[in-house]
mmCIF file of C-alpha atoms and ligand atoms in Angstrom:
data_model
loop_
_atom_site.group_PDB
_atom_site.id
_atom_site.type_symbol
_atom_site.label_atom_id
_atom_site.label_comp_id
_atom_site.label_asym_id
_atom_site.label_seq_id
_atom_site.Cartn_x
_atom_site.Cartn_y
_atom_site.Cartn_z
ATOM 1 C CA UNK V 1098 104.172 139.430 118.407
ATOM 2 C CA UNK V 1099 107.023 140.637 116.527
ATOM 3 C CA UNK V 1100 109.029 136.945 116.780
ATOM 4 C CA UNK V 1101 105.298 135.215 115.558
ATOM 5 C CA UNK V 1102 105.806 137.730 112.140
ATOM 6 C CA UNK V 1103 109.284 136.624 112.164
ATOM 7 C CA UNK V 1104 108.794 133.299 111.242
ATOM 8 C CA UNK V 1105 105.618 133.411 109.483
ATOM 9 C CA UNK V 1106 108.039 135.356 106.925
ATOM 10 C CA UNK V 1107 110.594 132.717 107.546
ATOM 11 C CA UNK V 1108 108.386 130.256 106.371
ATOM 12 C CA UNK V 1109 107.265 132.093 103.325
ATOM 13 C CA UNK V 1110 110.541 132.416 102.582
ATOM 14 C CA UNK V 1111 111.500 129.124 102.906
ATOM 15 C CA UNK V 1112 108.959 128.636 100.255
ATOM 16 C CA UNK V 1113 106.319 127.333 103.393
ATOM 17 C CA UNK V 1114 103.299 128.940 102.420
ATOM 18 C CA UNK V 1115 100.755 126.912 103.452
ATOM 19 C CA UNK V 1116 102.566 126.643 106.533
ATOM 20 C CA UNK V 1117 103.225 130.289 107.392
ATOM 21 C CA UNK V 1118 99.069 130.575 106.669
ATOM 22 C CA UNK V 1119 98.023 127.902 109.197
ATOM 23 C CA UNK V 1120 100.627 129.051 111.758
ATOM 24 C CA UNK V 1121 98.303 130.586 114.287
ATOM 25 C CA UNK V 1122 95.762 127.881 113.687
ATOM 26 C CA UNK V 1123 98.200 125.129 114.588
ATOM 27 C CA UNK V 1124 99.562 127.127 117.471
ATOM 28 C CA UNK V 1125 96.367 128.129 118.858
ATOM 29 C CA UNK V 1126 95.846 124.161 118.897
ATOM 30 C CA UNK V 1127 98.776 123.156 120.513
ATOM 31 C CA UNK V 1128 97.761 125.523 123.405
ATOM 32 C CA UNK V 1129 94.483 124.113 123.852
ATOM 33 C CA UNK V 1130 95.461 120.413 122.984
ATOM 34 C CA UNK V 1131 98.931 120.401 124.721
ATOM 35 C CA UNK V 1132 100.361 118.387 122.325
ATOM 36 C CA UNK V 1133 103.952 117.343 122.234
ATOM 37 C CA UNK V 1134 106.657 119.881 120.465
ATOM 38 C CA UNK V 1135 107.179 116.640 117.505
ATOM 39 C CA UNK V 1136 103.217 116.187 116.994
ATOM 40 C CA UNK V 1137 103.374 120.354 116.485
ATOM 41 C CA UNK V 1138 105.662 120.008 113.985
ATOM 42 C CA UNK V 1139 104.142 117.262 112.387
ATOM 43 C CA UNK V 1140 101.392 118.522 111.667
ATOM 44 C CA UNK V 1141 102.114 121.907 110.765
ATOM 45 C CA UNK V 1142 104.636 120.263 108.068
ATOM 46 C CA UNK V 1143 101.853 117.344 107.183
ATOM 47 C CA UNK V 1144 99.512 120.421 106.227
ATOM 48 C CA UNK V 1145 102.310 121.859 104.129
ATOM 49 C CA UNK V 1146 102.527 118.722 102.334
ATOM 50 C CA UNK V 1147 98.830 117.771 101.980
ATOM 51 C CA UNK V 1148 98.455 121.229 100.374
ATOM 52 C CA UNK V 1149 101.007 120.700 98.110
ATOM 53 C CA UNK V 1150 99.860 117.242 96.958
ATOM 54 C CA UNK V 1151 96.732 118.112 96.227
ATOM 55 C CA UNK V 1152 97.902 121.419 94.088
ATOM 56 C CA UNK V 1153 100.374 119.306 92.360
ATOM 57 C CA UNK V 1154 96.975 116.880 91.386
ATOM 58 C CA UNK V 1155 95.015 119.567 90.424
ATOM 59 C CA UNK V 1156 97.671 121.163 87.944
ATOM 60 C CA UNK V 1157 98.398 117.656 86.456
ATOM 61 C CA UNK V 1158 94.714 117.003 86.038
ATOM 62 C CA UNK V 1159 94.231 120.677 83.916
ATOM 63 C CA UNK V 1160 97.966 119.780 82.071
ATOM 64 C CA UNK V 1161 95.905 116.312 81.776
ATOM 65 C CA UNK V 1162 93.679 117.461 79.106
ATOM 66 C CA UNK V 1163 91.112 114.944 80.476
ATOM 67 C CA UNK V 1164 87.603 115.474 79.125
ATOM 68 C CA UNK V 1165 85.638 114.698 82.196
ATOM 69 C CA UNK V 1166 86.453 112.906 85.424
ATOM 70 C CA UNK V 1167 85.893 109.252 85.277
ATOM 71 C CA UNK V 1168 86.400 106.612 87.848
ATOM 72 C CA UNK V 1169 86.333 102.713 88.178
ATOM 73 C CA UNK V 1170 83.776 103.532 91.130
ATOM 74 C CA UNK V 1171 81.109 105.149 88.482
ATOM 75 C CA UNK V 1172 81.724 101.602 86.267
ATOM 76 C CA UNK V 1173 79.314 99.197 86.281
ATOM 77 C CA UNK V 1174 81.317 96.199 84.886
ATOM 78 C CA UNK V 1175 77.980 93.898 85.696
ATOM 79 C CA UNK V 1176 76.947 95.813 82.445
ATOM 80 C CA UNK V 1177 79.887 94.636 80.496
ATOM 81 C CA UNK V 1178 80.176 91.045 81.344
ATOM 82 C CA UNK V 1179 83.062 90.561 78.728
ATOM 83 C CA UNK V 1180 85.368 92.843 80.714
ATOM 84 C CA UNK V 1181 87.634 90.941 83.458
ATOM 85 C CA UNK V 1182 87.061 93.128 86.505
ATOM 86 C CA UNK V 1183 90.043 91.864 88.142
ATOM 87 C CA UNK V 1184 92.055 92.524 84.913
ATOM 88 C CA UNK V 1185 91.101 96.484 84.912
ATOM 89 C CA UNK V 1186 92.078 96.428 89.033
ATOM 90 C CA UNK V 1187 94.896 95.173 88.280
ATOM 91 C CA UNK V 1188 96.010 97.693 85.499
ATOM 92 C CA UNK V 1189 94.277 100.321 88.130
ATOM 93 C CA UNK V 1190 97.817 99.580 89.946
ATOM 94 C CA UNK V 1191 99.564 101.649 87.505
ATOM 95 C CA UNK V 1192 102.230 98.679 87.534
ATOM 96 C CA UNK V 1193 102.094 99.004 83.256
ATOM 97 C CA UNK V 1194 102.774 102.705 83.662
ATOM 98 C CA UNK V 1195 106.289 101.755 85.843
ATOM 99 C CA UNK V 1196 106.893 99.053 83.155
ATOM 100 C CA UNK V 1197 106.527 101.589 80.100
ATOM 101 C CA UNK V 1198 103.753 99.027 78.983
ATOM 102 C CA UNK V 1199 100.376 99.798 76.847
ATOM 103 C CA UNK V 1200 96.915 99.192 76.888
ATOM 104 C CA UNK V 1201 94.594 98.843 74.373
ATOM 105 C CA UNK V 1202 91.255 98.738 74.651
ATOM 106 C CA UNK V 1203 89.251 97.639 71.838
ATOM 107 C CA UNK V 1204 85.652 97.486 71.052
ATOM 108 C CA UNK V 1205 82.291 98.169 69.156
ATOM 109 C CA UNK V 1206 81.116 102.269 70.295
ATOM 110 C CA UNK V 1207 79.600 103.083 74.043
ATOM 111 C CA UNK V 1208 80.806 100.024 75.859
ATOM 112 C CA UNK V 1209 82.899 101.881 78.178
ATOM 113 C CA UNK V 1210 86.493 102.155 75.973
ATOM 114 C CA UNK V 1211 87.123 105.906 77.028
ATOM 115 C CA UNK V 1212 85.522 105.440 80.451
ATOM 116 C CA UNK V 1213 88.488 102.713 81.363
ATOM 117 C CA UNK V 1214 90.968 104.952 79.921
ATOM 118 C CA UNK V 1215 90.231 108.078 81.727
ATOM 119 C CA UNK V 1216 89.587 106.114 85.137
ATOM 120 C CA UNK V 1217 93.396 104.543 84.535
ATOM 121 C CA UNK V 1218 94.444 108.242 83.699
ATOM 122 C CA UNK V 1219 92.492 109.554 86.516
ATOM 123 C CA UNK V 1220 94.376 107.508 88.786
ATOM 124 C CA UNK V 1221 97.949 108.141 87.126
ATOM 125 C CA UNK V 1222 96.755 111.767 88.177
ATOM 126 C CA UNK V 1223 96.413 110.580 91.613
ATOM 127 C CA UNK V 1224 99.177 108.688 92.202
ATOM 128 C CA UNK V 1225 101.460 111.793 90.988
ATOM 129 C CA UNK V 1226 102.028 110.560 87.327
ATOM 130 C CA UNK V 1227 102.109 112.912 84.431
ATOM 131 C CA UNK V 1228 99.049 112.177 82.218
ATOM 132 C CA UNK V 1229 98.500 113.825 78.617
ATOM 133 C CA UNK V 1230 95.055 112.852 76.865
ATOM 134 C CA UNK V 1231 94.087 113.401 73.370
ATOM 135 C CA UNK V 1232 91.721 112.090 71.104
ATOM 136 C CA UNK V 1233 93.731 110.573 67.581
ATOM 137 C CA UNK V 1234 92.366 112.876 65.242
ATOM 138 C CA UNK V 1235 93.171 115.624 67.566
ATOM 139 C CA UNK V 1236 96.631 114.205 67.869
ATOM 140 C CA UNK V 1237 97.116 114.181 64.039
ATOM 141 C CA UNK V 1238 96.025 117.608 63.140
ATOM 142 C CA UNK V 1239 98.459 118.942 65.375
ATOM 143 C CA UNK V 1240 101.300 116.807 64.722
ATOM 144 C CA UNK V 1241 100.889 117.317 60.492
ATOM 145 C CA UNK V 1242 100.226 121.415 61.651
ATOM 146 C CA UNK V 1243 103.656 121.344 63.747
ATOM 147 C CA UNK V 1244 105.085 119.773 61.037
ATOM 148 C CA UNK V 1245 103.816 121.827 58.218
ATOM 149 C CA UNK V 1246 105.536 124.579 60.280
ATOM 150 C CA UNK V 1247 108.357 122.813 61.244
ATOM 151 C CA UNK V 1248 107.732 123.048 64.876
ATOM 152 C CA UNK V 1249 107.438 119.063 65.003
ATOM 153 C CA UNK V 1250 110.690 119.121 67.106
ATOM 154 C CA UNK V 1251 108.771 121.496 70.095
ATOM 155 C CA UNK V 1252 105.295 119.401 69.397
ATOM 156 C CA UNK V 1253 106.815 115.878 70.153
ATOM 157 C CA UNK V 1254 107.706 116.948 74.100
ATOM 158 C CA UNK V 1255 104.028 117.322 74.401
ATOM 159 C CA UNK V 1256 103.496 113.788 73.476
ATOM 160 C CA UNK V 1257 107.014 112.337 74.847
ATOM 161 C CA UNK V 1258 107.070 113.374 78.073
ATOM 162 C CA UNK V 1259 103.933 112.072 79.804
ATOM 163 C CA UNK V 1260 104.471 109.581 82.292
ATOM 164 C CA UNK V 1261 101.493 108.526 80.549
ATOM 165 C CA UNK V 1262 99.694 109.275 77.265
ATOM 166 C CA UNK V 1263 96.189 108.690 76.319
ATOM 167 C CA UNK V 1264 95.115 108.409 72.587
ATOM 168 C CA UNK V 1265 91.474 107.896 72.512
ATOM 169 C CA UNK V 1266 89.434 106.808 69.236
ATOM 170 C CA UNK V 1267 91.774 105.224 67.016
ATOM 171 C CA UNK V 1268 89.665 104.408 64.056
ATOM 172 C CA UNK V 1269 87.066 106.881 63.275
ATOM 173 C CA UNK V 1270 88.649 108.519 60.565
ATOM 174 C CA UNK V 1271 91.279 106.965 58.187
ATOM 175 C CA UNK V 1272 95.019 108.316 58.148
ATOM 176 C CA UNK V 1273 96.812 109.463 55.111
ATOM 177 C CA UNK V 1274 100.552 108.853 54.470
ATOM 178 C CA UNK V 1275 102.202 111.910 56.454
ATOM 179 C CA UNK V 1276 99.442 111.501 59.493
ATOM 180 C CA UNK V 1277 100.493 107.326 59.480
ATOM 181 C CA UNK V 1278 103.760 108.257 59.533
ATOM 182 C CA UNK V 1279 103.881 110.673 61.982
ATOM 183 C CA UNK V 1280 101.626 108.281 64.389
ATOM 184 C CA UNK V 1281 104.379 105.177 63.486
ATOM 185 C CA UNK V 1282 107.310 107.898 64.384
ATOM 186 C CA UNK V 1283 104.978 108.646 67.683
ATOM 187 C CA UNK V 1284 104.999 105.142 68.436
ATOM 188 C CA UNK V 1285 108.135 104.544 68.123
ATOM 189 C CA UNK V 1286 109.048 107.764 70.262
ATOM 190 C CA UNK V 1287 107.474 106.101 73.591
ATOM 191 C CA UNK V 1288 108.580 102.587 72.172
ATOM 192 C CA UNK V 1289 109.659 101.120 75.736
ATOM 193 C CA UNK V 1290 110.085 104.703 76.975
ATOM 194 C CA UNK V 1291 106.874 105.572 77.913
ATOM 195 C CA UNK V 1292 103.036 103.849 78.444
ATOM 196 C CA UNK V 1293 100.421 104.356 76.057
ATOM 197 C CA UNK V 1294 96.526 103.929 76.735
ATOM 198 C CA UNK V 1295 95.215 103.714 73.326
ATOM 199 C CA UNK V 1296 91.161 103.131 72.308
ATOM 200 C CA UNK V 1297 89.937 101.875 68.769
ATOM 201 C CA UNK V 1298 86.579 100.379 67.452
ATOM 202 C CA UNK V 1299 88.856 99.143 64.531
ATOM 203 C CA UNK V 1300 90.146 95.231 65.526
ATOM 204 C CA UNK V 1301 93.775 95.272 64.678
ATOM 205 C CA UNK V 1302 93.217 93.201 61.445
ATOM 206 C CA UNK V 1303 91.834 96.084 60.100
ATOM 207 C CA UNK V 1304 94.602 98.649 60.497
ATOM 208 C CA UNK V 1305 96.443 98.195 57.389
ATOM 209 C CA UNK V 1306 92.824 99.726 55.787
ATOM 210 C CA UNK V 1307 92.824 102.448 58.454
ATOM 211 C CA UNK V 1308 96.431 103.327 57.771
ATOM 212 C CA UNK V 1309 96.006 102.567 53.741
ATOM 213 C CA UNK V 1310 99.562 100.647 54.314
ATOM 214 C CA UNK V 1311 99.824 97.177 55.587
ATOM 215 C CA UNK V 1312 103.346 96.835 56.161
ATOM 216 C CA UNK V 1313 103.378 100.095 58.383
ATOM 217 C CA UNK V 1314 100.325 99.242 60.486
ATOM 218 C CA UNK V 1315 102.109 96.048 60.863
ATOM 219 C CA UNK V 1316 105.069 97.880 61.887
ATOM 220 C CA UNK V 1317 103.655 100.139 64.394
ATOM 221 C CA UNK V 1318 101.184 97.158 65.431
ATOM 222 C CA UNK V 1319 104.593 95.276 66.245
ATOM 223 C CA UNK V 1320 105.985 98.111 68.778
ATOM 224 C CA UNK V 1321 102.302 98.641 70.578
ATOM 225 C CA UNK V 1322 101.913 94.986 71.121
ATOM 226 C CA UNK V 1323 105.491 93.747 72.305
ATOM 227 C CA UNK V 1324 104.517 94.695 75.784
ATOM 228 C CA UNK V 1325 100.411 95.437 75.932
ATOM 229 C CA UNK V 1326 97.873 94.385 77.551
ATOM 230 C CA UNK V 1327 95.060 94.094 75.140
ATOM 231 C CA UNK V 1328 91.383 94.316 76.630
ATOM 232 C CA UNK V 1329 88.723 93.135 74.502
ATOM 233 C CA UNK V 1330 85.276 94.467 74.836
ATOM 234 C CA UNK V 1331 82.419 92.455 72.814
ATOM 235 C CA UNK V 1332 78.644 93.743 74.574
ATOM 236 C CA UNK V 1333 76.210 96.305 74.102
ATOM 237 C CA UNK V 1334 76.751 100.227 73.916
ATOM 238 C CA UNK V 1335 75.905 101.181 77.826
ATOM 239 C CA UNK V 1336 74.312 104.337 75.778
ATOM 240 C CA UNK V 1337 71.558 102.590 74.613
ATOM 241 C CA UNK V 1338 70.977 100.593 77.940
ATOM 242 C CA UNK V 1339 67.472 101.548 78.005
ATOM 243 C CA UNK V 1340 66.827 100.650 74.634
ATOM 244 C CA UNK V 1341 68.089 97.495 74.957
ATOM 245 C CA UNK V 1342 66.134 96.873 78.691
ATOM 246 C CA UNK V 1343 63.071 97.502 76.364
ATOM 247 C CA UNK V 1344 64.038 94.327 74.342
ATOM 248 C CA UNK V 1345 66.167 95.569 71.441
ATOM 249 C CA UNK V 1346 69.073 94.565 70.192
ATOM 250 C CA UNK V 1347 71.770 97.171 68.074
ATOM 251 C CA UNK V 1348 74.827 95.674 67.861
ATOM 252 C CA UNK V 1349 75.825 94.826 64.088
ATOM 253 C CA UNK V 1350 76.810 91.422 64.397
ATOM 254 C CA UNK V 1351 80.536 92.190 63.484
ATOM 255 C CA UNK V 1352 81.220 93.803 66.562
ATOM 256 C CA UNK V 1353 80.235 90.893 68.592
ATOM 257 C CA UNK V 1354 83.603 88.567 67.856
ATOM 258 C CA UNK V 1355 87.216 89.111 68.538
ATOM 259 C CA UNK V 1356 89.052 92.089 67.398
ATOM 260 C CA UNK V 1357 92.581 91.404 68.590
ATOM 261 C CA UNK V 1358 93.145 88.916 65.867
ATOM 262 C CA UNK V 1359 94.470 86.230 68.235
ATOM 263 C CA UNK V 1360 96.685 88.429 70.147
ATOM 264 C CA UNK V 1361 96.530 87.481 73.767
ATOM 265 C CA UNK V 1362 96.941 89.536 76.898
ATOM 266 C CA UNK V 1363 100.371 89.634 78.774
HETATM 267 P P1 ADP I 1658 83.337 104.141 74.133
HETATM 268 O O1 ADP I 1658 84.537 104.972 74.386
HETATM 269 O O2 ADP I 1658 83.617 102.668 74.177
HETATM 270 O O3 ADP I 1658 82.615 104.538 72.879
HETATM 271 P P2 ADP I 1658 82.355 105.423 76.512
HETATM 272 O O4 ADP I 1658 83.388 105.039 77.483
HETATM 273 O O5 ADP I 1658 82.402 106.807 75.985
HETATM 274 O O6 ADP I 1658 82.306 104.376 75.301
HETATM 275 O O7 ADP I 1658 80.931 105.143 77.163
HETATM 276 C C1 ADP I 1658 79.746 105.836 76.748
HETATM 277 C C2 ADP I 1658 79.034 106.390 77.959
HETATM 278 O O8 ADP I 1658 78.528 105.338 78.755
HETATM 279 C C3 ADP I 1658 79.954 107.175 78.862
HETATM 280 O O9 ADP I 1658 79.212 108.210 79.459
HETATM 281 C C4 ADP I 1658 80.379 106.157 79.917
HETATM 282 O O10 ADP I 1658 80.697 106.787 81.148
HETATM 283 C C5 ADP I 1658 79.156 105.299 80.019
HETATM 284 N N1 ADP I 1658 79.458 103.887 80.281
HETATM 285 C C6 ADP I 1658 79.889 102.975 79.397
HETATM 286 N N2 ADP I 1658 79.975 101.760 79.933
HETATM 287 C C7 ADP I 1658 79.608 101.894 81.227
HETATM 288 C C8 ADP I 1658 79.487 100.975 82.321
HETATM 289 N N3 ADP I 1658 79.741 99.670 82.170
HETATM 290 N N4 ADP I 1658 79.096 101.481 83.516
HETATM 291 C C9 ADP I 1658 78.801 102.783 83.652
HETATM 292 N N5 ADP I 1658 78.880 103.694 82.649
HETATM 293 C C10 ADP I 1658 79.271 103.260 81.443
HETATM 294 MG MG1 MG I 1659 85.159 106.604 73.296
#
């Protein structure tokens, strides 16, 4: 069938390939189905484009740098009963993401912080957003590296041009002056540009300490809050959900009360 090899290569060449592969599958169908000419063409070209979707989704999800795969589906807010369900569904829209608005989810460790922010990523990663994840101490190693070598300039596309970036555990370790000033210049970078998902176990009245510099953390504080939506998790760490089924209670009683020092969702 030398007119069959003709436009299989067509369609390779046209940059088809999925297409030009399913050919005689789709043809051999339309024989036995008698479909119309239109539904043959649909879904030869639907096939092109499912393929290419779901490539597209698996490429952003390795660019993603996710740790694991984590979805609202494997959360069990019931656990959590601080959590507004309806508040996480409705940041599972993505709207914040089209807004160039931030989350922040705060909280004592193992109540679910990261899980939220990789099942919002997740979904970014579905819905054909560009996600970049990275955990903060991760972040700052590489940004004071980059900038040791003065490679900042090439660095900063990594963490500019997300649709969406992810900095996980804000908190853990405390920043000197170069790393708070390169987060504050990061900050300011996606400033109304670009969305930020950001975790921390610190409550924000205690980032001048983590940053060693009030006036900055206020500074960057000011930028991350003008349009966030802050989610506030007081409860138990789901790790130790047996433990606590058994009757005992871990929490240190700081973690139990408000973190966002009076600063209320939009
Ligand atoms: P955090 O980031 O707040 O320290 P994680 O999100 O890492 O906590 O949660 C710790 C572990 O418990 C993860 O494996 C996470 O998937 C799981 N987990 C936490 N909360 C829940 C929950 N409410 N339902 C199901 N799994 C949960
Ligand atoms: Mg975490």
């Amino acid at each position: 069938m030398v007119e069959l090899e003709r436009i299989r290569l067509m369609l390779e060449n046209l940059g088809l390939a999925q297409a030009a592969l399913t050919l005689d599958s789709h043809l051999d169908y339309a024989a036995r189905t008698e479909i119309t000419y239109l539904e043959f063409i649909n879904r030869l070209l639907e096939d092109e484009a499912d393929f290419r979707r779901k490539r597209s989704e698996e490429t952003r999800l390795k660019l993603s740098h996710l740790p694991h795969k984590k979805t609202l589906d494997d959360f069990d807010f019931s656990f959590q009963p601080s959590i507004d369900e309806r508040q996480i569904r409705e940041l599972a829209t993505l709207s914040f993401v089209h807004r160039q608005e931030n989350v922040i989810l705060l909280g004592p460790p193992g109540v679910g912080k990261s899980h939220i922010a990789i099942s919002l990523a997740v979904e970014a990663i579905r819905q054909g957003l560009s996600v970049y994840f990275v955990n903060m101490e991760k972040l700052l190693d590489d940004l004071r590296r980059a900038n040791k070598e003065g490679r900042l300039h090439n660095r900063w596309k990594v963490y500019q041009r997300p649709g969406l970036l992810v900095i996980d555990e804000i908190g853990y370790s405390q920043l000197d002056r170069v790393s708070g000033n390169l987060f504050f210049q990061l900050v300011c970078s996606r400033y109304e540009k670009g969305s930020m998902i950001l975790t921390s176990n610190k409550g924000f009245g205690e980032w001048g300490d983590l940053l060693g510099d009030v006036p900055l953390a206020t500074a960057i504080l000011d930028r991350l809050l003008h349009h966030a939506h802050v989610v506030n998790i007081r409860g138990q760490s789901y790790r130790m959900k047996s433990r606590i089924k058994a009757g005992m209670n871990i929490v240190p009683q700081h973690f139990s009360g408000d973190m966002t020092n009076g600063v209320v969702n939009s």
